[in-house]
Short mmCIF file of C-alpha atoms in Angstrom, two decimals:
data_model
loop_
_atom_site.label_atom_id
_atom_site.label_comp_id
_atom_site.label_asym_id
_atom_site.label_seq_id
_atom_site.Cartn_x
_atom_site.Cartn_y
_atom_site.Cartn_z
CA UNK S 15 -129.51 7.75 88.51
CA UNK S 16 -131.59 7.37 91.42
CA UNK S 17 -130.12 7.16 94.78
CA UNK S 18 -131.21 3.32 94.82
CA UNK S 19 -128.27 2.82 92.05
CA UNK S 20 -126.01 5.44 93.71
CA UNK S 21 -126.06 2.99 96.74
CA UNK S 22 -125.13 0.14 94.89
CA UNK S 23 -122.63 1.64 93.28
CA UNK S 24 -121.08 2.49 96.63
CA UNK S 25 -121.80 -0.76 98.17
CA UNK S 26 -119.76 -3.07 95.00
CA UNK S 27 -117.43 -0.41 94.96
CA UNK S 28 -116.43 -1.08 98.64
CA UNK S 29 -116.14 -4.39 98.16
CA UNK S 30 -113.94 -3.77 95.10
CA UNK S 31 -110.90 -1.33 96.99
CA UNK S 32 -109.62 -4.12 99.07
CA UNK S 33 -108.96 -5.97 96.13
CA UNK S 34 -108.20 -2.63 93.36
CA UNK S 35 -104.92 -4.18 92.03
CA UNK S 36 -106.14 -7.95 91.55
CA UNK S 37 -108.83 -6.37 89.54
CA UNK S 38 -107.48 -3.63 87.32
CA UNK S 39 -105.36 -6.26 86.43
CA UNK S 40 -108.29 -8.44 85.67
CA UNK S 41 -110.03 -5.48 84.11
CA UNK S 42 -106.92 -4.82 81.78
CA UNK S 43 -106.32 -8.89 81.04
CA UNK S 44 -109.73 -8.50 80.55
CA UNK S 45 -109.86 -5.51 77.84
CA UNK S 46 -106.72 -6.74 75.80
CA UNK S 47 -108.13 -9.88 75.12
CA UNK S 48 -111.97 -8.90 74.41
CA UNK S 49 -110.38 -5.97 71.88
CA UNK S 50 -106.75 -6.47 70.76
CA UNK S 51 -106.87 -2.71 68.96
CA UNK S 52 -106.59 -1.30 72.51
CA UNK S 53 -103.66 -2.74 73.49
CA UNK S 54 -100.90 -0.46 71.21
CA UNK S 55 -102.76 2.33 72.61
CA UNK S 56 -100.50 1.57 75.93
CA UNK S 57 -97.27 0.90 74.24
CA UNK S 58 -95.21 2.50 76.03
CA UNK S 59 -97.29 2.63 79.66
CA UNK S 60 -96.18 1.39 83.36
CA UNK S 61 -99.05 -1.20 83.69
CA UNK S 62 -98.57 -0.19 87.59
CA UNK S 63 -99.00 3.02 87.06
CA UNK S 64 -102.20 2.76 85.07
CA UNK S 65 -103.58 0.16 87.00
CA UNK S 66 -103.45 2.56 89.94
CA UNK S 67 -104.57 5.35 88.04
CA UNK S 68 -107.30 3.28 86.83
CA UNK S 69 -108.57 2.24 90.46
CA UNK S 70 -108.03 6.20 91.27
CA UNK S 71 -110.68 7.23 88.58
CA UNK S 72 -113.24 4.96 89.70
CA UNK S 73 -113.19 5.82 93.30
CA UNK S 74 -113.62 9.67 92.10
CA UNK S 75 -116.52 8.76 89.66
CA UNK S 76 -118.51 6.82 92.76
CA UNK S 77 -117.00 9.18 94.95
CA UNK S 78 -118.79 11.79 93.01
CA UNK S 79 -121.70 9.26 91.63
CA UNK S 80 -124.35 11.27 93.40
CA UNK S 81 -123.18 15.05 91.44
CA UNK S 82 -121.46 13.74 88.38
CA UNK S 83 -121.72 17.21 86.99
CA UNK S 84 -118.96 18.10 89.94
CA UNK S 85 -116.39 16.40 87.81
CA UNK S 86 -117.59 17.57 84.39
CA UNK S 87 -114.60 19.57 83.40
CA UNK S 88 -112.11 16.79 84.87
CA UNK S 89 -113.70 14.14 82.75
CA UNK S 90 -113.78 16.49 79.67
CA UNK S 91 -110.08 17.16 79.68
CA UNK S 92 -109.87 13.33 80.03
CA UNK S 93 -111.78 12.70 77.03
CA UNK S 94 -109.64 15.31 74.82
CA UNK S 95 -106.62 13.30 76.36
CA UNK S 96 -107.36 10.06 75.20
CA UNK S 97 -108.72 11.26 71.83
CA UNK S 98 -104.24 12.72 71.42
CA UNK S 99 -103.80 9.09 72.47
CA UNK S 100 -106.35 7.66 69.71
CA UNK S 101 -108.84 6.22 71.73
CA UNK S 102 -111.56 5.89 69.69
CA UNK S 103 -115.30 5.94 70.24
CA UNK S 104 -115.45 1.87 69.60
CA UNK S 105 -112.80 1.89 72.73
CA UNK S 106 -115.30 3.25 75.17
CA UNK S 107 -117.87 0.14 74.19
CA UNK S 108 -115.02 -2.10 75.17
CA UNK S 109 -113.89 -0.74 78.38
CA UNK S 110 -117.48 -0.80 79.31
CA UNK S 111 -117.46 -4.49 78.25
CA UNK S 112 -114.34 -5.25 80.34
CA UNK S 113 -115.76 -2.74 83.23
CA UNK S 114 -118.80 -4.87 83.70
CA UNK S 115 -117.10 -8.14 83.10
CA UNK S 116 -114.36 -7.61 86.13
CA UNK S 117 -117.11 -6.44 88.36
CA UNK S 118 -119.23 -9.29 87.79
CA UNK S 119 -115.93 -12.23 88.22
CA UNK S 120 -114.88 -9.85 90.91
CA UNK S 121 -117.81 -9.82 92.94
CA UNK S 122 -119.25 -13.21 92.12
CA UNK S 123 -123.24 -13.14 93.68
CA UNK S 124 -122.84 -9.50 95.25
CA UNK S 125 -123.10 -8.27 91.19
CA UNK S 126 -126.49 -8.31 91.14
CA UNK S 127 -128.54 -7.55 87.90
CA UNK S 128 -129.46 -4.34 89.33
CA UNK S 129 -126.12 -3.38 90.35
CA UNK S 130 -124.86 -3.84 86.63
CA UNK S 131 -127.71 -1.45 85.27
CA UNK S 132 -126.35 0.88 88.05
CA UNK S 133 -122.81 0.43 86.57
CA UNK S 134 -123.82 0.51 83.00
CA UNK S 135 -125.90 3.72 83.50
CA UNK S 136 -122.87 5.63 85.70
CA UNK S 137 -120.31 4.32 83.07
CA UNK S 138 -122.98 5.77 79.81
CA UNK S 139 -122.83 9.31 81.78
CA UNK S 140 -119.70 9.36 82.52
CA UNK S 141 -118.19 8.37 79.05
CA UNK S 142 -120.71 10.07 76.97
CA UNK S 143 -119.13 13.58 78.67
CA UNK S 144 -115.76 12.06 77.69
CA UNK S 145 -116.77 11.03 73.80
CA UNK S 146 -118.29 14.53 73.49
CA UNK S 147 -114.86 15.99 74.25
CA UNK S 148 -112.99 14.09 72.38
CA UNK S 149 -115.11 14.63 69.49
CA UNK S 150 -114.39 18.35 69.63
CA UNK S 151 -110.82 17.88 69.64
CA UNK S 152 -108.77 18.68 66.76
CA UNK S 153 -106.20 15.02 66.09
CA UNK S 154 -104.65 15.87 63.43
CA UNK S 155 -102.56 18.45 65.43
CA UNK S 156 -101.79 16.07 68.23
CA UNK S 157 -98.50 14.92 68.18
CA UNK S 158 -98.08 10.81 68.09
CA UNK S 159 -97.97 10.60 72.00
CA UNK S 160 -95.41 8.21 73.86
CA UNK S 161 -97.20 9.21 77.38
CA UNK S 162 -99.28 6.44 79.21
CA UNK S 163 -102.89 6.74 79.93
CA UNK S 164 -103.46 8.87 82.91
CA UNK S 165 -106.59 6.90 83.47
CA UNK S 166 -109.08 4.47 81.77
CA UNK S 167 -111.71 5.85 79.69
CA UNK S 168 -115.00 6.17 81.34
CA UNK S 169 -119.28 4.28 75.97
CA UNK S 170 -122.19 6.43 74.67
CA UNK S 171 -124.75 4.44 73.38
CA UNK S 172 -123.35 1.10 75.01
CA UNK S 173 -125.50 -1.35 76.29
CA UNK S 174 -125.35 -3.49 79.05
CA UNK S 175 -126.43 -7.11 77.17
CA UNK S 176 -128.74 -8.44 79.62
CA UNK S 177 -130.59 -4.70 80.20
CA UNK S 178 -134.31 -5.63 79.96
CA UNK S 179 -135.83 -3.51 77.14
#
């Protein structure tokens, strides 16, 4: 990412934490109705809880948007954490979706085309650490899990729709 797209990501993402709850809550509205297979994956979740935890994770990844490799183990044991939940690699491609969605309703003008390649590209990196984990985790010997997402999942391979080519 160059530092141009860092900055952006900084910038929407400021304008974002005032209103965090209004807009996990969008993000989440946003997610169950674009892909109704995600929403048994949070059965038995405190929407509160994750929306918060949600919010949390982003503000780490931009906190961190400059050195993503920083958080490289973190996001790894998040990826092998939502593969015991059965998140699946179609999942990612939605959140993504949803991601880019919210920010765009959320910020109205201030979502730029540039700042949405900026988003797409840190949400790509940041997933694509995540699917790789979760690929080398072993299911079968996960237990069913009752436990709530601990945060969203950060899509390799997913594009942004309006990304010149």
């Amino acid at each position: 990412m160059t530092p141009a797209q860092q900055q952006l990501i900084r910038t929407s993402w400021n304008a974002v934490e005032p209103i965090a709850d209004d807009a996990a809550t969008m993000f989440y509205d946003r997610l169950f109705e674009s892909d109704p297979t995600v929403r048994p994956l949070f059965g038995y979740t405190d929407m509160d809880t994750q929306r918060r935890a949600l919010m949390q994770m982003f503000a780490v990844v931009v906190r961190y948007i400059d050195r993503l490799d920083g958080i490289t183990p973190e996001l790894q044991a998040l990826g092998r954490r939502h593969a015991g939940y059965g998140v699946g690699i179609d999942h990612y491609a939605s959140v993504g979706r949803a991601l880019i969605g919210t920010l765009e309703e959320g910020l109205g003008d201030a979502f730029t085309h540039e700042t949405a390649i900026a988003w797409a590209d840190a949400y790509r990196r940041v997933s694509s650490v995540m699917i790789e984990a979760a690929q080398q985790t072993d299911t079968r010997s996960t237990r069913p899990m009752r436990r709530r997402w601990r945060t969203m999942a950060l899509p390799l391979g997913w594009q942004l729709h309006s990304t010149p080519t």
